Tab-separated table of C-alpha atoms and ligand atoms in Angstrom:
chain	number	residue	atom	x	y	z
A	1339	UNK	CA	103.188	100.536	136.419
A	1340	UNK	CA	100.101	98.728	137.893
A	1341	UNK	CA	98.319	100.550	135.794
A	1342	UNK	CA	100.204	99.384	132.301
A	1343	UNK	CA	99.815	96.144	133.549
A	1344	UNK	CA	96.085	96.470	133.531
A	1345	UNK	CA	95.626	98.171	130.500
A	1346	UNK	CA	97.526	95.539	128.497
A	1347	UNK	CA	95.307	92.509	130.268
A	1348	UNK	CA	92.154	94.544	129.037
A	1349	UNK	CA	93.698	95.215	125.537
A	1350	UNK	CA	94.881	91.610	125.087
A	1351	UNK	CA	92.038	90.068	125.935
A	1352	UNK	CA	90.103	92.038	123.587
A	1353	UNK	CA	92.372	91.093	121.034
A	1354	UNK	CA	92.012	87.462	121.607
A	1355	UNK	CA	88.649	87.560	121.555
A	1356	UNK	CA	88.389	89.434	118.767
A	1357	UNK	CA	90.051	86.852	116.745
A	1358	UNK	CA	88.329	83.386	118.768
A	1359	UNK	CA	89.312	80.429	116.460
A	1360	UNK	CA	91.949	82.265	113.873
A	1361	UNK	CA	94.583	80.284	113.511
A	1362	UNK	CA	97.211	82.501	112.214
A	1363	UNK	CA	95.892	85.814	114.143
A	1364	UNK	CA	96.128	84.198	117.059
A	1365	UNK	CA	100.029	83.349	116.769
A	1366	UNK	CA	100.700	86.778	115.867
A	1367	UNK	CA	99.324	87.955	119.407
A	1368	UNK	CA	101.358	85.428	121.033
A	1369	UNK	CA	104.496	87.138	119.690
A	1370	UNK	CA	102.914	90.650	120.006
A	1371	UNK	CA	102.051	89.688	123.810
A	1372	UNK	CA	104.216	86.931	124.864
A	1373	UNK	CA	106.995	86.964	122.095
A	1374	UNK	CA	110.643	87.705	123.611
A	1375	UNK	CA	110.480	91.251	122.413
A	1376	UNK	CA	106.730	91.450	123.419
A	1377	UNK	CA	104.529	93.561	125.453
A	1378	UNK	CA	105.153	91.409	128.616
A	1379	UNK	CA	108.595	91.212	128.402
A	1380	UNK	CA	109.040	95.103	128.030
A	1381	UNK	CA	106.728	94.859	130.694
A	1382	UNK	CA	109.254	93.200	132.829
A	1383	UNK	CA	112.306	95.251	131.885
A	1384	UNK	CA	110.545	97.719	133.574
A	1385	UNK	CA	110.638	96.589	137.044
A	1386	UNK	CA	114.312	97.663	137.821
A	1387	UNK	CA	112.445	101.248	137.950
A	1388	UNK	CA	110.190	100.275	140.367
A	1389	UNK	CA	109.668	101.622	144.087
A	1390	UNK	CA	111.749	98.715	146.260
A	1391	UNK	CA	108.764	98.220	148.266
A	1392	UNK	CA	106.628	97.661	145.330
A	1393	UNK	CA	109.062	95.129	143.292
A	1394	UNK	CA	107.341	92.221	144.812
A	1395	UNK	CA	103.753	92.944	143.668
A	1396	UNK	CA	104.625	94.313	140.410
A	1397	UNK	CA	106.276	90.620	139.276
A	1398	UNK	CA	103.662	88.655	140.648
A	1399	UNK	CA	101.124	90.930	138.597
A	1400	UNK	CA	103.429	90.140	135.657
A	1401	UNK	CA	103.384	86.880	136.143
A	1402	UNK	CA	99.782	86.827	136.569
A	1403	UNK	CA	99.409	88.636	133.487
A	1404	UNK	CA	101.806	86.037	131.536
A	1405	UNK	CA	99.774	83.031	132.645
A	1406	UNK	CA	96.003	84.326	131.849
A	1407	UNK	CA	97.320	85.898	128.221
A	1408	UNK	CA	99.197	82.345	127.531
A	1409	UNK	CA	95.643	80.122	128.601
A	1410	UNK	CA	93.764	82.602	127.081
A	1411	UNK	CA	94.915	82.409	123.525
A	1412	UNK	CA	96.056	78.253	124.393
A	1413	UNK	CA	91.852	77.722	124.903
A	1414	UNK	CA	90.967	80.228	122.036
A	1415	UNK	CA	93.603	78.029	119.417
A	1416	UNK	CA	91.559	74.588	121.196
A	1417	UNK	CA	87.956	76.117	120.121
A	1418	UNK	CA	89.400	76.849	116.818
A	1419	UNK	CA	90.516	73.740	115.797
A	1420	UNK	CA	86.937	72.267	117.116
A	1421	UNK	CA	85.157	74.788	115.649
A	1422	UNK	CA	86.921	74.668	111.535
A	1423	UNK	CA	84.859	71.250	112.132
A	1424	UNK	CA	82.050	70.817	111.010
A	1425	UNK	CA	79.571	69.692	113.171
A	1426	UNK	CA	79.248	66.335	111.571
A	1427	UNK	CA	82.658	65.841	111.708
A	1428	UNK	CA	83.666	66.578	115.404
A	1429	UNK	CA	85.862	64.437	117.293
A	1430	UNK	CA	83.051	62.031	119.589
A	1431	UNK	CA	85.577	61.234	122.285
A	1432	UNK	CA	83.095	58.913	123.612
A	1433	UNK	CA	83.059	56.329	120.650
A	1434	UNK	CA	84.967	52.997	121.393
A	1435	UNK	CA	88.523	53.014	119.919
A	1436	UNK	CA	89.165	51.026	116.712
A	1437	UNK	CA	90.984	47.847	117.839
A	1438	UNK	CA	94.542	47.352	116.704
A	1439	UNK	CA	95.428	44.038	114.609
A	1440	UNK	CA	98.360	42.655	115.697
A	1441	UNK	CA	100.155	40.677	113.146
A	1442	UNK	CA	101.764	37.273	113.811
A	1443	UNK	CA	104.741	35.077	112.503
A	1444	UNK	CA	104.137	33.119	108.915
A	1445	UNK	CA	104.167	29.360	110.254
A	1446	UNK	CA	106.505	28.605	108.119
A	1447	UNK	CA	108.355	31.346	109.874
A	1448	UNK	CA	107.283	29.717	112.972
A	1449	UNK	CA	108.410	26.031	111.892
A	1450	UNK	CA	111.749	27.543	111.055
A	1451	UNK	CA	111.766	28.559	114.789
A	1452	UNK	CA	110.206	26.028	116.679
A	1453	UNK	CA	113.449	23.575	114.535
A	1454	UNK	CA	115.847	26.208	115.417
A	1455	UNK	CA	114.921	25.826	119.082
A	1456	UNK	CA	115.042	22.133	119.370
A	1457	UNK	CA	118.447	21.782	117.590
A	1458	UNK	CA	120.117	24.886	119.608
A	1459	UNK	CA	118.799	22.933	122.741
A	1460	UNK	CA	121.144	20.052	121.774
A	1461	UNK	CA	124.457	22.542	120.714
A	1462	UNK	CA	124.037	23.609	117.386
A	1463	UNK	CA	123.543	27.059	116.091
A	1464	UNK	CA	122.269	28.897	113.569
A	1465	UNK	CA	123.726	29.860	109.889
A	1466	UNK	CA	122.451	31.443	106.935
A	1467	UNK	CA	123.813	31.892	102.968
A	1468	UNK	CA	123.541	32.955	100.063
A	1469	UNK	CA	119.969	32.359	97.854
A	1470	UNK	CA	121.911	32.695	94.631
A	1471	UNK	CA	124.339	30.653	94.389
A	1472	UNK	CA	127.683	29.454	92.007
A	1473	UNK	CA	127.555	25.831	90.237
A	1474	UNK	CA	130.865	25.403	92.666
A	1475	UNK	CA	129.107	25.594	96.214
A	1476	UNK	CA	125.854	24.170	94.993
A	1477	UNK	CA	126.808	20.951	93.282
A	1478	UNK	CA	131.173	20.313	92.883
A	1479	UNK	CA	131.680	21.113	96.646
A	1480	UNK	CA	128.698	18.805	97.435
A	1481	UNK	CA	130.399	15.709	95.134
A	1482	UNK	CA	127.458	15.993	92.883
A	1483	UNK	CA	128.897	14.733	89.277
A	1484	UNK	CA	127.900	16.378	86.178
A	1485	UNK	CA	125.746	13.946	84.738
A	1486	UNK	CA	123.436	14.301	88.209
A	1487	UNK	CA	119.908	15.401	86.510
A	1488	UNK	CA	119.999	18.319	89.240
A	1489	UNK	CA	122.844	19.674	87.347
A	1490	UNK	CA	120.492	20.161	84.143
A	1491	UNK	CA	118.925	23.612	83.465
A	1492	UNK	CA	115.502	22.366	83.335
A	1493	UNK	CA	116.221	21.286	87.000
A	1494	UNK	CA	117.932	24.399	88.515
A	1495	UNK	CA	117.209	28.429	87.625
A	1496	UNK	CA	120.135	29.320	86.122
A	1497	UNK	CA	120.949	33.321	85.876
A	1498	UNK	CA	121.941	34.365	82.633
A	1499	UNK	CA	122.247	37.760	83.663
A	1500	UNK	CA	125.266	36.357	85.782
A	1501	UNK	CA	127.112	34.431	83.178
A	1502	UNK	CA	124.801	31.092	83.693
A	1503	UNK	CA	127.203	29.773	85.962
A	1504	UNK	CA	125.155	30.946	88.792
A	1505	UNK	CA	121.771	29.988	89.810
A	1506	UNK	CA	119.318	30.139	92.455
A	1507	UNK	CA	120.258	27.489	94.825
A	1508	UNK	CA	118.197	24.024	94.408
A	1509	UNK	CA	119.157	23.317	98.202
A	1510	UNK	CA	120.821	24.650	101.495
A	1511	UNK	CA	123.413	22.299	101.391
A	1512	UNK	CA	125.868	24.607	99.722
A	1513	UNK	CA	126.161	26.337	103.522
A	1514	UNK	CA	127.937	22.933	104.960
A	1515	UNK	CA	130.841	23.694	102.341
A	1516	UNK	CA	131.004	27.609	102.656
A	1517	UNK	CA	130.886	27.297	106.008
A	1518	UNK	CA	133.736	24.394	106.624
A	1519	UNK	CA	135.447	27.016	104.143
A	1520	UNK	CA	135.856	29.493	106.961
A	1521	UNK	CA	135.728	27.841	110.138
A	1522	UNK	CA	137.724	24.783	112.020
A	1523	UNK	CA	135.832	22.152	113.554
A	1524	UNK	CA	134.242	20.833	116.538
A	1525	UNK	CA	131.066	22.295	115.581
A	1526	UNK	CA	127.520	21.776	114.723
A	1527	UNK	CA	124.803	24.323	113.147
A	1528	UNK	CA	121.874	24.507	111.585
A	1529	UNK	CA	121.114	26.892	108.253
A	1530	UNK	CA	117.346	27.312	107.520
A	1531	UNK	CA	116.853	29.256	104.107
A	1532	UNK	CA	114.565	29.519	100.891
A	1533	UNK	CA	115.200	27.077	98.197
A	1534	UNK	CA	114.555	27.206	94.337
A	1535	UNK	CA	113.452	24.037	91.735
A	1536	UNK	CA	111.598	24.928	88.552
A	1537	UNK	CA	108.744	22.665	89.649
A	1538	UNK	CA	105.058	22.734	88.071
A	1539	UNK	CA	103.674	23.865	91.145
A	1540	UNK	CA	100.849	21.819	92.596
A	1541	UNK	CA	99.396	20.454	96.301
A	1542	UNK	CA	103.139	18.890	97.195
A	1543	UNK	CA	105.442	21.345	94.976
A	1544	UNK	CA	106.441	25.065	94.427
A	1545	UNK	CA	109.225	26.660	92.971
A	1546	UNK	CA	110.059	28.466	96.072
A	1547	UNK	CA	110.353	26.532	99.442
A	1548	UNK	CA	112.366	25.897	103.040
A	1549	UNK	CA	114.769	23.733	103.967
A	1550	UNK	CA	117.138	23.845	107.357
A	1551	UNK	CA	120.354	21.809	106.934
A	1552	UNK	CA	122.290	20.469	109.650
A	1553	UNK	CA	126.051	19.628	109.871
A	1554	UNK	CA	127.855	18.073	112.560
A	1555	UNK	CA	131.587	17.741	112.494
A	1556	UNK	CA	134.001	17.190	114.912
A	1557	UNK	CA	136.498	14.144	116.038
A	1558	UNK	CA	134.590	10.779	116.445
A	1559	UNK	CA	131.426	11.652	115.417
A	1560	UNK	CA	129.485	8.299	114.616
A	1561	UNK	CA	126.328	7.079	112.770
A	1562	UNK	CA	124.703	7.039	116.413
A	1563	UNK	CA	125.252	10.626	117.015
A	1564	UNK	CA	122.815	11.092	113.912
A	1565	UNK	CA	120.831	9.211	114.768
A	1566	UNK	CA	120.192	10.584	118.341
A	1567	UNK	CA	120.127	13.738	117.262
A	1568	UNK	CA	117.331	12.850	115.327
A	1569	UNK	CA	115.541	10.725	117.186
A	1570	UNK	CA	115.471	13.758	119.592
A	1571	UNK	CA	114.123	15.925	117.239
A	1572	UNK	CA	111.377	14.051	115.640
A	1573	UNK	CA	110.350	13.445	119.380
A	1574	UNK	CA	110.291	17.086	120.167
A	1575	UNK	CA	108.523	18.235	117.221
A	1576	UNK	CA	106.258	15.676	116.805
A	1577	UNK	CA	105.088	14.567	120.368
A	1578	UNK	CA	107.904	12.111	122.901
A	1579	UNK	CA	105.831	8.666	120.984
A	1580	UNK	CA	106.767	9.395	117.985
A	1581	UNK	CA	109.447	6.551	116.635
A	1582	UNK	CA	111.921	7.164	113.885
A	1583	UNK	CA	113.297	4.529	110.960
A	1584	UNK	CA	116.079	4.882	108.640
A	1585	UNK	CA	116.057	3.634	105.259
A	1586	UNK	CA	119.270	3.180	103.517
A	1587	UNK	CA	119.324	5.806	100.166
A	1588	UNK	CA	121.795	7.589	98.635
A	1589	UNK	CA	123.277	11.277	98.682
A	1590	UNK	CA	126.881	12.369	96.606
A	1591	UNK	CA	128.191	13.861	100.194
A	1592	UNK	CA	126.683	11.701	102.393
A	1593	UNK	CA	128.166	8.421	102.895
A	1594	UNK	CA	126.664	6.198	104.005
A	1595	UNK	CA	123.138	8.160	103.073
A	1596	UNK	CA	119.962	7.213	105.067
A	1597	UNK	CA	116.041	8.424	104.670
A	1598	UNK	CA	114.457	9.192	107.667
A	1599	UNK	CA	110.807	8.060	108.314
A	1600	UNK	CA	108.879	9.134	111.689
A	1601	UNK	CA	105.747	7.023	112.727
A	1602	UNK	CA	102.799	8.236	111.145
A	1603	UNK	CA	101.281	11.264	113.063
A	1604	UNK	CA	97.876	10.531	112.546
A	1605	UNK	CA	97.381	7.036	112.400
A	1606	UNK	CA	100.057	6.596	115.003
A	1607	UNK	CA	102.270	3.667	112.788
A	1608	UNK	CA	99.202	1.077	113.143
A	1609	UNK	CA	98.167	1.128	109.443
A	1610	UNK	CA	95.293	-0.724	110.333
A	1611	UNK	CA	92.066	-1.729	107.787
A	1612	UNK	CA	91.046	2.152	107.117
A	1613	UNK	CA	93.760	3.547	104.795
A	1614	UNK	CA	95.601	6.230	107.009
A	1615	UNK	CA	94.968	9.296	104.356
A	1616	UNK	CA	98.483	10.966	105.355
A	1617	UNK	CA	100.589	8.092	105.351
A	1618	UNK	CA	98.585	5.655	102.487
A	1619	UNK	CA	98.423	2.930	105.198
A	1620	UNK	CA	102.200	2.928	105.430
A	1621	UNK	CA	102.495	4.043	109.043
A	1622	UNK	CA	105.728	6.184	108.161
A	1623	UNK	CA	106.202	8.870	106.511
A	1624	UNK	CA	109.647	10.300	105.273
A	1625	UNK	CA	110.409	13.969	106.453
A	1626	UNK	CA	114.734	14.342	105.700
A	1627	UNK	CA	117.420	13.036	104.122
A	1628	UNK	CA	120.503	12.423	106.133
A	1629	UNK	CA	124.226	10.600	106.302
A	1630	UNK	CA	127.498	11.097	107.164
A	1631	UNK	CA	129.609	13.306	105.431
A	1632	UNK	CA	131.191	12.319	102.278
A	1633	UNK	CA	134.890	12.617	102.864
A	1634	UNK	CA	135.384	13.615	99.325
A	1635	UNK	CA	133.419	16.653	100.664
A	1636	UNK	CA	135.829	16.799	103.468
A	1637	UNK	CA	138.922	17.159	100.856
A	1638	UNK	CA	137.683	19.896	98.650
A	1639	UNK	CA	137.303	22.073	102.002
A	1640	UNK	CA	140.697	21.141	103.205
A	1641	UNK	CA	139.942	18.969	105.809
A	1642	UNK	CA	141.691	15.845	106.816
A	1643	UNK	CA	139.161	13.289	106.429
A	1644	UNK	CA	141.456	10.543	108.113
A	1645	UNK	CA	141.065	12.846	111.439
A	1646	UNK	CA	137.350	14.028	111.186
A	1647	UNK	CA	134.064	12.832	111.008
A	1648	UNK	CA	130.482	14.025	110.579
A	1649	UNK	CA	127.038	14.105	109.992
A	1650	UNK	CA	124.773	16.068	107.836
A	1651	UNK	CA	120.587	16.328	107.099
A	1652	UNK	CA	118.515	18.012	105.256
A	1653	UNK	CA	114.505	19.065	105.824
A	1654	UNK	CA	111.809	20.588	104.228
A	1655	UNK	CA	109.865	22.636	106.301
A	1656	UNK	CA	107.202	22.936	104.605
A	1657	UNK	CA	106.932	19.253	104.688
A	1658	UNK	CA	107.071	19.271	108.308
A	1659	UNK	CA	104.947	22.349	108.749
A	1660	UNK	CA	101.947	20.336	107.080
A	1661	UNK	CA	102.348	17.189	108.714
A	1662	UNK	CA	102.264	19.116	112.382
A	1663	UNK	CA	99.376	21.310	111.091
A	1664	UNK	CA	97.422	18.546	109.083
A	1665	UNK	CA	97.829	21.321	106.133
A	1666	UNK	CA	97.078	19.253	102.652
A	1667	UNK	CA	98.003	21.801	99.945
A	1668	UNK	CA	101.291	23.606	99.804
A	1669	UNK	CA	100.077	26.817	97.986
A	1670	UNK	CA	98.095	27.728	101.062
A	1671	UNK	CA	101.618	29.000	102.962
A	1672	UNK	CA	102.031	30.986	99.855
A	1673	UNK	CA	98.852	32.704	99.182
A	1674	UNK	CA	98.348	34.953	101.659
A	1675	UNK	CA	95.006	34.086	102.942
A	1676	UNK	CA	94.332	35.628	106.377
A	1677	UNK	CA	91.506	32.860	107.107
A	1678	UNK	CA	94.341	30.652	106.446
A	1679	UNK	CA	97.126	32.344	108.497
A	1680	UNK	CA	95.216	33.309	111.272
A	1681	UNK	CA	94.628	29.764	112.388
A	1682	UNK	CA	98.561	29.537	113.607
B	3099	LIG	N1	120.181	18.496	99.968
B	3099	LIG	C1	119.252	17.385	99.961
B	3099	LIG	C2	118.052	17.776	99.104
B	3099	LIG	O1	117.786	18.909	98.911
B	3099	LIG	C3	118.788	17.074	101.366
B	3099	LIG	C4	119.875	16.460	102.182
B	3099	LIG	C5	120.006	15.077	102.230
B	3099	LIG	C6	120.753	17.239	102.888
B	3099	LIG	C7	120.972	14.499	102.971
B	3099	LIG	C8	121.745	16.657	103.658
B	3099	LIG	C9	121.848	15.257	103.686
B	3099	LIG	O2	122.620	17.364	104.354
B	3099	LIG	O3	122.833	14.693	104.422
B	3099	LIG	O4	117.380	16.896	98.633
């Protein structure tokens, strides 16, 4: 038995080097050798007809055996796949590694966020909808007449391919009504989405931009709740001495309607001799529209507008992304410019 087992180390080795850096030759001496009807194995079958006393040696010499063939034809499959190589091609293992990029959030993406954050510190939370949207949800649910120059096809993308009734909605509004829709007040949430007008594009338009509505509704929910809310906001995103004015304007479901100015962030409000570039010398600049909610927009959700009040906004984040960036030109977010979006 001792013997065998020395005659097949010789004759296996000789095989394996025989065939030093073949691929394929090499596998088929692993099953000759090691394979579970190989040469070992029979090998080890054979012990039951050992000598008792000489069981013991004969499987560690099998073992033995089963280890050196395995490294043996393990290093000779390493040197081949060195060696089909060419020189000028071998792995260096000393050159430096090639640095990994790691990507980072869009700002816009990041605007969207840093919003979300500030408003689900004060209770609300976060909804999304639909981008293409049904003349219902995006202007009759909202009070928005049908004269209302939104309404007109050079205003809004309308989808033929879906009858023309639907388009691509103009804002996120539409959310405050599918929402109420489904779910029974208190509540408060915010729905940040893409946006579609038919805008030339230019430094302050595109077709395609964000917006994060907010709707508040609940029992005695005043004007001052708005306005805190707000107030808190601007403060948060903009730096704690930042002040806020409203203006009084006009949205079909808000009622009363407000525009909200902050205090310009660059020239800090004091429009003094040198025109503030951002703000023109005003020393405000608008960044949402905002109001309590319309309780004809109450009705067509079923809600009892005798027992419930709200309040509503609406933001561009774009808008606010450039004005907390000091970005000028719109198309930049959109253009994919790493110089650009590295800076964020
Ligand atoms: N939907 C309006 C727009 O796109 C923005 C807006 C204004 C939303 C007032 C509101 C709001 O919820 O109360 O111009």
């Amino acid at each position: 038995m001792k013997d065998r087992i020395k005659e097949t180390e010789v004759r296996a080795f000789s095989d394996i080097k025989a065939v030093v850096g073949q691929r394929e030759a090499l596998e088929a001496l692993r099953i000759k050798y090691l394979g579970r009807k190989g040469e070992i194995a029979e090998l080890f079958k054979g012990i039951s007809s050992v000598a008792t006393e000489d069981k013991a040696e004969v499987g560690r010499l099998l073992n033995e055996l089963k280890v050196s063939v395995t490294s043996a034809i393990e290093g000779s499959l390493l040197s081949s796949s060195n060696k089909t190589l060419s020189s000028k091609n071998r792995i260096d293992v000393t050159l430096p590694g090639i640095p990994a990029r790691l990507g980072k959030l869009h700002p816009i993406t990041q605007t969207i966020d840093r919003i979300s954050d500030i408003f689900i510190g004060l209770g609300f939370r976060v909804v999304e909808g639909p981008e293409i949207e049904t003349e219902h949800y995006n202007f009759e649910a909202l009070n928005i007449p049908l004269e209302h120059p939104s309404r007109d096809a050079f205003d809004t993308f309308y989808l033929e391919s879906l009858g023309g009734k639907n388009l691509l909605r103009s804002h996120t509004s539409p959310v405050q009504a599918r929402f109420m829709e489904k779910n029974k007040p208190p509540f408060s949430i915010i729905v940040p989405g893409k946006v579609y007008r038919p805008d030339a594009t230019d430094a302050s338009h595109s077709f395609m931009f964000h917006q994060v509505e907010g709707l508040c509704v609940g029992k005695e929910i005043h004007f001052s709740d708005l306005k805190g809310c707000l107030e808190t906001f601007a403060k948060e995103m903009f730096g704690s001495s930042t002040k806020m004015r409203l203006r009084p304007s006009f949205f079909p479901f808000t009622e009363p309607s407000a525009e909200v100015d902050i205090s310009c962030i660059i020239c800090g409000g004091a429009a003094g001799e040198k025109r503030c570039s951002v703000c023109g010398g005003k020393g405000w600049l608008e960044i949402l529209g905002a109001g309590m909610v319309n309780p004809k927009v109450f009705e067509k959700v079923g809600y009892d507008p005798r027992k419930l009040t709200g309040f509503a906004f609406g933001m561009g984040v774009e808008r606010i992304a450039m004005l907390k960036y000091g970005i000028n030109d719109i198309r930049m977010f959109y253009e994919n410019d790493e110089r650009f979006l590295r800076q964020f």
